């Protein structure tokens, strides 16, 4: 189980195990007179490839829980196939609104320098785009790039058909996925530095032992591309300043 404030996530490998957990949860809530909102409670069957969705009816008492393909938890939308495209779409829309408000504030200011604009973008827009990206940020999402390109076009004063290579070359901002790579590397440093008795570290160790189509396999690819594969093999922290420089160099040759 994952607990955060008044939210709870129940995780199980089989339908029967999950139903037993739900029954235990219901008994505990009845004992302590805690109400469960069965309208907001959903079930997601995480699976790979073309695997069929379960037809099991999960219940809390007499209430049947709705089976959905995706669910938002703590601001991140998790899809049943492990695809974070819908999550990226939602965050990009929010970031786009933040960018619009930022532009509205500075539109009438004279002598507005690039360093100030970049600082505003990094402070007001990027945190929304990269929310919890240490978990999902490996892939490149065009909707995220579109937000960054919109910011660049506004500052340069060019129309929306201006060549992307030209505008990004003038500004020299790296693509958004490389920003998220750095966040993933920060998460790596925290995880490898945890004590082995921490639950989070134990989950990380299991993920590392599998290292196939998971978070650690993505980290392995990132570190390989920036010349830090030894850190992955030895589960060692990395120097983030060096990693940032290596990511920029990788972008130049990619």
PDB file of N, CA, C and O in Angstrom, residues 152-209:
ATOM      1  N   UNK A 152      10.036  30.570 -27.302  1.00  0.00           N
ATOM      2  CA  UNK A 152      11.152  31.073 -28.104  1.00  0.00           C
ATOM      3  C   UNK A 152      10.640  32.008 -29.199  1.00  0.00           C
ATOM      4  O   UNK A 152      11.206  33.082 -29.441  1.00  0.00           O
ATOM      5  N   UNK A 153       9.564  31.601 -29.868  1.00  0.00           N
ATOM      6  CA  UNK A 153       9.016  32.430 -30.952  1.00  0.00           C
ATOM      7  C   UNK A 153       8.547  33.783 -30.417  1.00  0.00           C
ATOM      8  O   UNK A 153       8.712  34.811 -31.085  1.00  0.00           O
ATOM      9  N   UNK A 154       7.948  33.770 -29.227  1.00  0.00           N
ATOM     10  CA  UNK A 154       7.488  35.043 -28.681  1.00  0.00           C
ATOM     11  C   UNK A 154       8.666  35.979 -28.450  1.00  0.00           C
ATOM     12  O   UNK A 154       8.623  37.153 -28.840  1.00  0.00           O
ATOM     13  N   UNK A 155       9.713  35.482 -27.813  1.00  0.00           N
ATOM     14  CA  UNK A 155      10.831  36.365 -27.497  1.00  0.00           C
ATOM     15  C   UNK A 155      11.524  36.864 -28.762  1.00  0.00           C
ATOM     16  O   UNK A 155      11.909  38.039 -28.843  1.00  0.00           O
ATOM     17  N   UNK A 156      11.686  35.973 -29.741  1.00  0.00           N
ATOM     18  CA  UNK A 156      12.361  36.379 -30.969  1.00  0.00           C
ATOM     19  C   UNK A 156      11.461  37.230 -31.868  1.00  0.00           C
ATOM     20  O   UNK A 156      11.953  37.893 -32.793  1.00  0.00           O
ATOM     21  N   UNK A 157      10.157  37.179 -31.619  1.00  0.00           N
ATOM     22  CA  UNK A 157       9.240  37.964 -32.434  1.00  0.00           C
ATOM     23  C   UNK A 157       9.038  37.413 -33.829  1.00  0.00           C
ATOM     24  O   UNK A 157       8.821  38.181 -34.781  1.00  0.00           O
ATOM     25  N   UNK A 158       9.099  36.084 -33.974  1.00  0.00           N
ATOM     26  CA  UNK A 158       8.919  35.454 -35.287  1.00  0.00           C
ATOM     27  C   UNK A 158       7.576  34.739 -35.338  1.00  0.00           C
ATOM     28  O   UNK A 158       6.985  34.416 -34.309  1.00  0.00           O
ATOM     29  N   UNK A 159       7.099  34.477 -36.551  1.00  0.00           N
ATOM     30  CA  UNK A 159       5.794  33.830 -36.700  1.00  0.00           C
ATOM     31  C   UNK A 159       5.909  32.330 -36.437  1.00  0.00           C
ATOM     32  O   UNK A 159       7.005  31.767 -36.328  1.00  0.00           O
ATOM     33  N   UNK A 160       4.755  31.683 -36.378  1.00  0.00           N
ATOM     34  CA  UNK A 160       4.721  30.269 -35.982  1.00  0.00           C
ATOM     35  C   UNK A 160       5.256  29.323 -37.052  1.00  0.00           C
ATOM     36  O   UNK A 160       5.413  28.131 -36.788  1.00  0.00           O
ATOM     37  N   UNK A 161       5.508  29.829 -38.245  1.00  0.00           N
ATOM     38  CA  UNK A 161       6.064  28.985 -39.293  1.00  0.00           C
ATOM     39  C   UNK A 161       7.579  29.125 -39.412  1.00  0.00           C
ATOM     40  O   UNK A 161       8.187  28.553 -40.323  1.00  0.00           O
ATOM     41  N   UNK A 162       8.179  29.891 -38.531  1.00  0.00           N
ATOM     42  CA  UNK A 162       9.638  30.026 -38.557  1.00  0.00           C
ATOM     43  C   UNK A 162      10.277  28.660 -38.290  1.00  0.00           C
ATOM     44  O   UNK A 162       9.826  27.907 -37.427  1.00  0.00           O
ATOM     45  N   UNK A 163      11.337  28.296 -39.035  1.00  0.00           N
ATOM     46  CA  UNK A 163      11.968  26.971 -38.874  1.00  0.00           C
ATOM     47  C   UNK A 163      12.441  26.732 -37.441  1.00  0.00           C
ATOM     48  O   UNK A 163      13.075  27.603 -36.831  1.00  0.00           O
ATOM     49  N   UNK A 164      12.130  25.566 -36.942  1.00  0.00           N
ATOM     50  CA  UNK A 164      12.473  25.234 -35.558  1.00  0.00           C
ATOM     51  C   UNK A 164      13.986  25.220 -35.354  1.00  0.00           C
ATOM     52  O   UNK A 164      14.503  25.701 -34.342  1.00  0.00           O
ATOM     53  N   UNK A 165      14.720  24.662 -36.318  1.00  0.00           N
ATOM     54  CA  UNK A 165      16.180  24.613 -36.189  1.00  0.00           C
ATOM     55  C   UNK A 165      16.773  26.012 -36.074  1.00  0.00           C
ATOM     56  O   UNK A 165      17.739  26.236 -35.338  1.00  0.00           O
ATOM     57  N   UNK A 166      16.168  26.957 -36.785  1.00  0.00           N
ATOM     58  CA  UNK A 166      16.683  28.325 -36.754  1.00  0.00           C
ATOM     59  C   UNK A 166      16.439  28.981 -35.402  1.00  0.00           C
ATOM     60  O   UNK A 166      17.343  29.593 -34.821  1.00  0.00           O
ATOM     61  N   UNK A 167      15.220  28.857 -34.879  1.00  0.00           N
ATOM     62  CA  UNK A 167      14.899  29.540 -33.622  1.00  0.00           C
ATOM     63  C   UNK A 167      15.595  28.895 -32.433  1.00  0.00           C
ATOM     64  O   UNK A 167      16.044  29.580 -31.514  1.00  0.00           O
ATOM     65  N   UNK A 168      15.691  27.558 -32.441  1.00  0.00           N
ATOM     66  CA  UNK A 168      16.379  26.896 -31.323  1.00  0.00           C
ATOM     67  C   UNK A 168      17.877  27.145 -31.383  1.00  0.00           C
ATOM     68  O   UNK A 168      18.544  27.183 -30.346  1.00  0.00           O
ATOM     69  N   UNK A 169      18.411  27.306 -32.592  1.00  0.00           N
ATOM     70  CA  UNK A 169      19.828  27.619 -32.715  1.00  0.00           C
ATOM     71  C   UNK A 169      20.156  28.992 -32.185  1.00  0.00           C
ATOM     72  O   UNK A 169      21.222  29.207 -31.593  1.00  0.00           O
ATOM     73  N   UNK A 170      19.242  29.941 -32.343  1.00  0.00           N
ATOM     74  CA  UNK A 170      19.469  31.298 -31.833  1.00  0.00           C
ATOM     75  C   UNK A 170      19.421  31.334 -30.308  1.00  0.00           C
ATOM     76  O   UNK A 170      20.221  32.012 -29.662  1.00  0.00           O
ATOM     77  N   UNK A 171      18.473  30.613 -29.723  1.00  0.00           N
ATOM     78  CA  UNK A 171      18.288  30.643 -28.262  1.00  0.00           C
ATOM     79  C   UNK A 171      19.233  29.691 -27.544  1.00  0.00           C
ATOM     80  O   UNK A 171      19.674  29.939 -26.422  1.00  0.00           O
ATOM     81  N   UNK A 172      19.541  28.550 -28.175  1.00  0.00           N
ATOM     82  CA  UNK A 172      20.438  27.524 -27.612  1.00  0.00           C
ATOM     83  C   UNK A 172      19.854  26.858 -26.372  1.00  0.00           C
ATOM     84  O   UNK A 172      20.591  26.489 -25.453  1.00  0.00           O
ATOM     85  N   UNK A 173      18.519  26.709 -26.327  1.00  0.00           N
ATOM     86  CA  UNK A 173      17.912  25.892 -25.284  1.00  0.00           C
ATOM     87  C   UNK A 173      17.931  24.440 -25.734  1.00  0.00           C
ATOM     88  O   UNK A 173      17.662  24.135 -26.903  1.00  0.00           O
ATOM     89  N   UNK A 174      18.208  23.538 -24.808  1.00  0.00           N
ATOM     90  CA  UNK A 174      18.184  22.116 -25.143  1.00  0.00           C
ATOM     91  C   UNK A 174      16.731  21.648 -25.192  1.00  0.00           C
ATOM     92  O   UNK A 174      15.847  22.256 -24.576  1.00  0.00           O
ATOM     93  N   UNK A 175      16.427  20.565 -25.922  1.00  0.00           N
ATOM     94  CA  UNK A 175      15.073  20.027 -25.933  1.00  0.00           C
ATOM     95  C   UNK A 175      14.604  19.683 -24.523  1.00  0.00           C
ATOM     96  O   UNK A 175      15.403  19.404 -23.622  1.00  0.00           O
ATOM     97  N   UNK A 176      13.299  19.677 -24.341  1.00  0.00           N
ATOM     98  CA  UNK A 176      12.736  19.513 -23.003  1.00  0.00           C
ATOM     99  C   UNK A 176      13.054  18.160 -22.380  1.00  0.00           C
ATOM    100  O   UNK A 176      13.158  18.058 -21.157  1.00  0.00           O
ATOM    101  N   UNK A 177      13.195  17.125 -23.199  1.00  0.00           N
ATOM    102  CA  UNK A 177      13.479  15.812 -22.605  1.00  0.00           C
ATOM    103  C   UNK A 177      14.843  15.788 -21.942  1.00  0.00           C
ATOM    104  O   UNK A 177      15.067  15.066 -20.956  1.00  0.00           O
ATOM    105  N   UNK A 178      15.802  16.605 -22.416  1.00  0.00           N
ATOM    106  CA  UNK A 178      17.114  16.642 -21.784  1.00  0.00           C
ATOM    107  C   UNK A 178      17.046  17.336 -20.425  1.00  0.00           C
ATOM    108  O   UNK A 178      17.824  17.001 -19.512  1.00  0.00           O
ATOM    109  N   UNK A 179      16.151  18.278 -20.275  1.00  0.00           N
ATOM    110  CA  UNK A 179      15.930  18.868 -18.945  1.00  0.00           C
ATOM    111  C   UNK A 179      15.420  17.799 -17.978  1.00  0.00           C
ATOM    112  O   UNK A 179      15.835  17.742 -16.814  1.00  0.00           O
ATOM    113  N   UNK A 180      14.524  16.970 -18.479  1.00  0.00           N
ATOM    114  CA  UNK A 180      13.948  15.927 -17.620  1.00  0.00           C
ATOM    115  C   UNK A 180      14.975  14.843 -17.306  1.00  0.00           C
ATOM    116  O   UNK A 180      14.921  14.232 -16.238  1.00  0.00           O
ATOM    117  N   UNK A 181      15.891  14.592 -18.239  1.00  0.00           N
ATOM    118  CA  UNK A 181      16.956  13.627 -17.952  1.00  0.00           C
ATOM    119  C   UNK A 181      17.730  14.042 -16.705  1.00  0.00           C
ATOM    120  O   UNK A 181      18.081  13.194 -15.876  1.00  0.00           O
ATOM    121  N   UNK A 182      17.991  15.326 -16.586  1.00  0.00           N
ATOM    122  CA  UNK A 182      18.741  15.807 -15.425  1.00  0.00           C
ATOM    123  C   UNK A 182      17.952  15.567 -14.141  1.00  0.00           C
ATOM    124  O   UNK A 182      18.532  15.222 -13.097  1.00  0.00           O
ATOM    125  N   UNK A 183      16.641  15.722 -14.191  1.00  0.00           N
ATOM    126  CA  UNK A 183      15.809  15.426 -13.028  1.00  0.00           C
ATOM    127  C   UNK A 183      15.862  13.941 -12.683  1.00  0.00           C
ATOM    128  O   UNK A 183      15.865  13.570 -11.498  1.00  0.00           O
ATOM    129  N   UNK A 184      15.882  13.096 -13.691  1.00  0.00           N
ATOM    130  CA  UNK A 184      15.989  11.656 -13.441  1.00  0.00           C
ATOM    131  C   UNK A 184      17.325  11.316 -12.807  1.00  0.00           C
ATOM    132  O   UNK A 184      17.410  10.442 -11.921  1.00  0.00           O
ATOM    133  N   UNK A 185      18.364  11.993 -13.230  1.00  0.00           N
ATOM    134  CA  UNK A 185      19.688  11.762 -12.640  1.00  0.00           C
ATOM    135  C   UNK A 185      19.730  12.224 -11.185  1.00  0.00           C
ATOM    136  O   UNK A 185      20.403  11.601 -10.347  1.00  0.00           O
ATOM    137  N   UNK A 186      19.018  13.293 -10.875  1.00  0.00           N
ATOM    138  CA  UNK A 186      18.920  13.725  -9.475  1.00  0.00           C
ATOM    139  C   UNK A 186      18.233  12.653  -8.637  1.00  0.00           C
ATOM    140  O   UNK A 186      18.642  12.358  -7.510  1.00  0.00           O
ATOM    141  N   UNK A 187      17.174  12.079  -9.187  1.00  0.00           N
ATOM    142  CA  UNK A 187      16.480  10.995  -8.490  1.00  0.00           C
ATOM    143  C   UNK A 187      17.394   9.798  -8.292  1.00  0.00           C
ATOM    144  O   UNK A 187      17.396   9.159  -7.239  1.00  0.00           O
ATOM    145  N   UNK A 188      18.192   9.485  -9.309  1.00  0.00           N
ATOM    146  CA  UNK A 188      19.165   8.388  -9.204  1.00  0.00           C
ATOM    147  C   UNK A 188      20.105   8.623  -8.026  1.00  0.00           C
ATOM    148  O   UNK A 188      20.357   7.704  -7.236  1.00  0.00           O
ATOM    149  N   UNK A 189      20.611   9.835  -7.898  1.00  0.00           N
ATOM    150  CA  UNK A 189      21.524  10.146  -6.792  1.00  0.00           C
ATOM    151  C   UNK A 189      20.862   9.927  -5.443  1.00  0.00           C
ATOM    152  O   UNK A 189      21.496   9.413  -4.501  1.00  0.00           O
ATOM    153  N   UNK A 190      19.605  10.319  -5.323  1.00  0.00           N
ATOM    154  CA  UNK A 190      18.904  10.131  -4.054  1.00  0.00           C
ATOM    155  C   UNK A 190      18.678   8.652  -3.751  1.00  0.00           C
ATOM    156  O   UNK A 190      18.843   8.206  -2.607  1.00  0.00           O
ATOM    157  N   UNK A 191      18.312   7.898  -4.772  1.00  0.00           N
ATOM    158  CA  UNK A 191      17.985   6.485  -4.561  1.00  0.00           C
ATOM    159  C   UNK A 191      19.220   5.671  -4.179  1.00  0.00           C
ATOM    160  O   UNK A 191      19.167   4.849  -3.258  1.00  0.00           O
ATOM    161  N   UNK A 192      20.322   5.881  -4.889  1.00  0.00           N
ATOM    162  CA  UNK A 192      21.515   5.078  -4.589  1.00  0.00           C
ATOM    163  C   UNK A 192      22.125   5.467  -3.253  1.00  0.00           C
ATOM    164  O   UNK A 192      22.923   4.691  -2.682  1.00  0.00           O
ATOM    165  N   UNK A 193      21.762   6.635  -2.719  1.00  0.00           N
ATOM    166  CA  UNK A 193      22.312   7.084  -1.435  1.00  0.00           C
ATOM    167  C   UNK A 193      21.449   6.660  -0.247  1.00  0.00           C
ATOM    168  O   UNK A 193      21.870   6.834   0.907  1.00  0.00           O
ATOM    169  N   UNK A 194      20.273   6.086  -0.501  1.00  0.00           N
ATOM    170  CA  UNK A 194      19.391   5.672   0.586  1.00  0.00           C
ATOM    171  C   UNK A 194      19.937   4.444   1.303  1.00  0.00           C
ATOM    172  O   UNK A 194      20.658   3.622   0.718  1.00  0.00           O
ATOM    173  N   UNK A 195      19.566   4.301   2.582  1.00  0.00           N
ATOM    174  CA  UNK A 195      19.906   3.088   3.324  1.00  0.00           C
ATOM    175  C   UNK A 195      19.111   1.909   2.757  1.00  0.00           C
ATOM    176  O   UNK A 195      17.976   2.063   2.313  1.00  0.00           O
ATOM    177  N   UNK A 196      19.713   0.728   2.806  1.00  0.00           N
ATOM    178  CA  UNK A 196      19.073  -0.451   2.231  1.00  0.00           C
ATOM    179  C   UNK A 196      17.806  -0.869   2.968  1.00  0.00           C
ATOM    180  O   UNK A 196      16.997  -1.630   2.424  1.00  0.00           O
ATOM    181  N   UNK A 197      17.622  -0.386   4.204  1.00  0.00           N
ATOM    182  CA  UNK A 197      16.424  -0.777   4.943  1.00  0.00           C
ATOM    183  C   UNK A 197      15.205   0.079   4.581  1.00  0.00           C
ATOM    184  O   UNK A 197      14.098  -0.185   5.039  1.00  0.00           O
ATOM    185  N   UNK A 198      15.391   1.105   3.751  1.00  0.00           N
ATOM    186  CA  UNK A 198      14.275   1.941   3.315  1.00  0.00           C
ATOM    187  C   UNK A 198      13.462   1.205   2.253  1.00  0.00           C
ATOM    188  O   UNK A 198      14.015   0.565   1.347  1.00  0.00           O
ATOM    189  N   UNK A 199      12.138   1.313   2.342  1.00  0.00           N
ATOM    190  CA  UNK A 199      11.270   0.634   1.378  1.00  0.00           C
ATOM    191  C   UNK A 199      11.524   1.142  -0.040  1.00  0.00           C
ATOM    192  O   UNK A 199      11.569   0.359  -1.003  1.00  0.00           O
ATOM    193  N   UNK A 200      11.722   2.446  -0.156  1.00  0.00           N
ATOM    194  CA  UNK A 200      11.985   3.023  -1.477  1.00  0.00           C
ATOM    195  C   UNK A 200      13.243   2.427  -2.093  1.00  0.00           C
ATOM    196  O   UNK A 200      13.284   2.134  -3.294  1.00  0.00           O
ATOM    197  N   UNK A 201      14.268   2.214  -1.270  1.00  0.00           N
ATOM    198  CA  UNK A 201      15.515   1.631  -1.772  1.00  0.00           C
ATOM    199  C   UNK A 201      15.300   0.176  -2.181  1.00  0.00           C
ATOM    200  O   UNK A 201      15.860  -0.283  -3.192  1.00  0.00           O
ATOM    201  N   UNK A 202      14.478  -0.537  -1.442  1.00  0.00           N
ATOM    202  CA  UNK A 202      14.194  -1.925  -1.785  1.00  0.00           C
ATOM    203  C   UNK A 202      13.448  -2.029  -3.109  1.00  0.00           C
ATOM    204  O   UNK A 202      13.718  -2.917  -3.932  1.00  0.00           O
ATOM    205  N   UNK A 203      12.519  -1.118  -3.338  1.00  0.00           N
ATOM    206  CA  UNK A 203      11.814  -1.085  -4.621  1.00  0.00           C
ATOM    207  C   UNK A 203      12.793  -0.775  -5.748  1.00  0.00           C
ATOM    208  O   UNK A 203      12.749  -1.388  -6.827  1.00  0.00           O
ATOM    209  N   UNK A 204      13.680   0.175  -5.505  1.00  0.00           N
ATOM    210  CA  UNK A 204      14.700   0.523  -6.502  1.00  0.00           C
ATOM    211  C   UNK A 204      15.573  -0.689  -6.818  1.00  0.00           C
ATOM    212  O   UNK A 204      15.891  -0.952  -7.995  1.00  0.00           O
ATOM    213  N   UNK A 205      15.980  -1.434  -5.801  1.00  0.00           N
ATOM    214  CA  UNK A 205      16.833  -2.608  -6.026  1.00  0.00           C
ATOM    215  C   UNK A 205      16.132  -3.658  -6.880  1.00  0.00           C
ATOM    216  O   UNK A 205      16.766  -4.299  -7.731  1.00  0.00           O
ATOM    217  N   UNK A 206      14.842  -3.841  -6.659  1.00  0.00           N
ATOM    218  CA  UNK A 206      14.079  -4.790  -7.484  1.00  0.00           C
ATOM    219  C   UNK A 206      14.027  -4.304  -8.926  1.00  0.00           C
ATOM    220  O   UNK A 206      14.234  -5.069  -9.873  1.00  0.00           O
ATOM    221  N   UNK A 207      13.758  -3.002  -9.108  1.00  0.00           N
ATOM    222  CA  UNK A 207      13.702  -2.427 -10.448  1.00  0.00           C
ATOM    223  C   UNK A 207      15.054  -2.563 -11.146  1.00  0.00           C
ATOM    224  O   UNK A 207      15.126  -2.878 -12.334  1.00  0.00           O
ATOM    225  N   UNK A 208      16.124  -2.340 -10.396  1.00  0.00           N
ATOM    226  CA  UNK A 208      17.482  -2.433 -10.957  1.00  0.00           C
ATOM    227  C   UNK A 208      17.799  -3.878 -11.370  1.00  0.00           C
ATOM    228  O   UNK A 208      18.437  -4.115 -12.389  1.00  0.00           O
ATOM    229  N   UNK A 209      17.355  -4.838 -10.573  1.00  0.00           N
ATOM    230  CA  UNK A 209      17.651  -6.237 -10.875  1.00  0.00           C
ATOM    231  C   UNK A 209      16.955  -6.696 -12.160  1.00  0.00           C
ATOM    232  O   UNK A 209      17.479  -7.536 -12.885  1.00  0.00           O
TER     233      UNK A 209
END
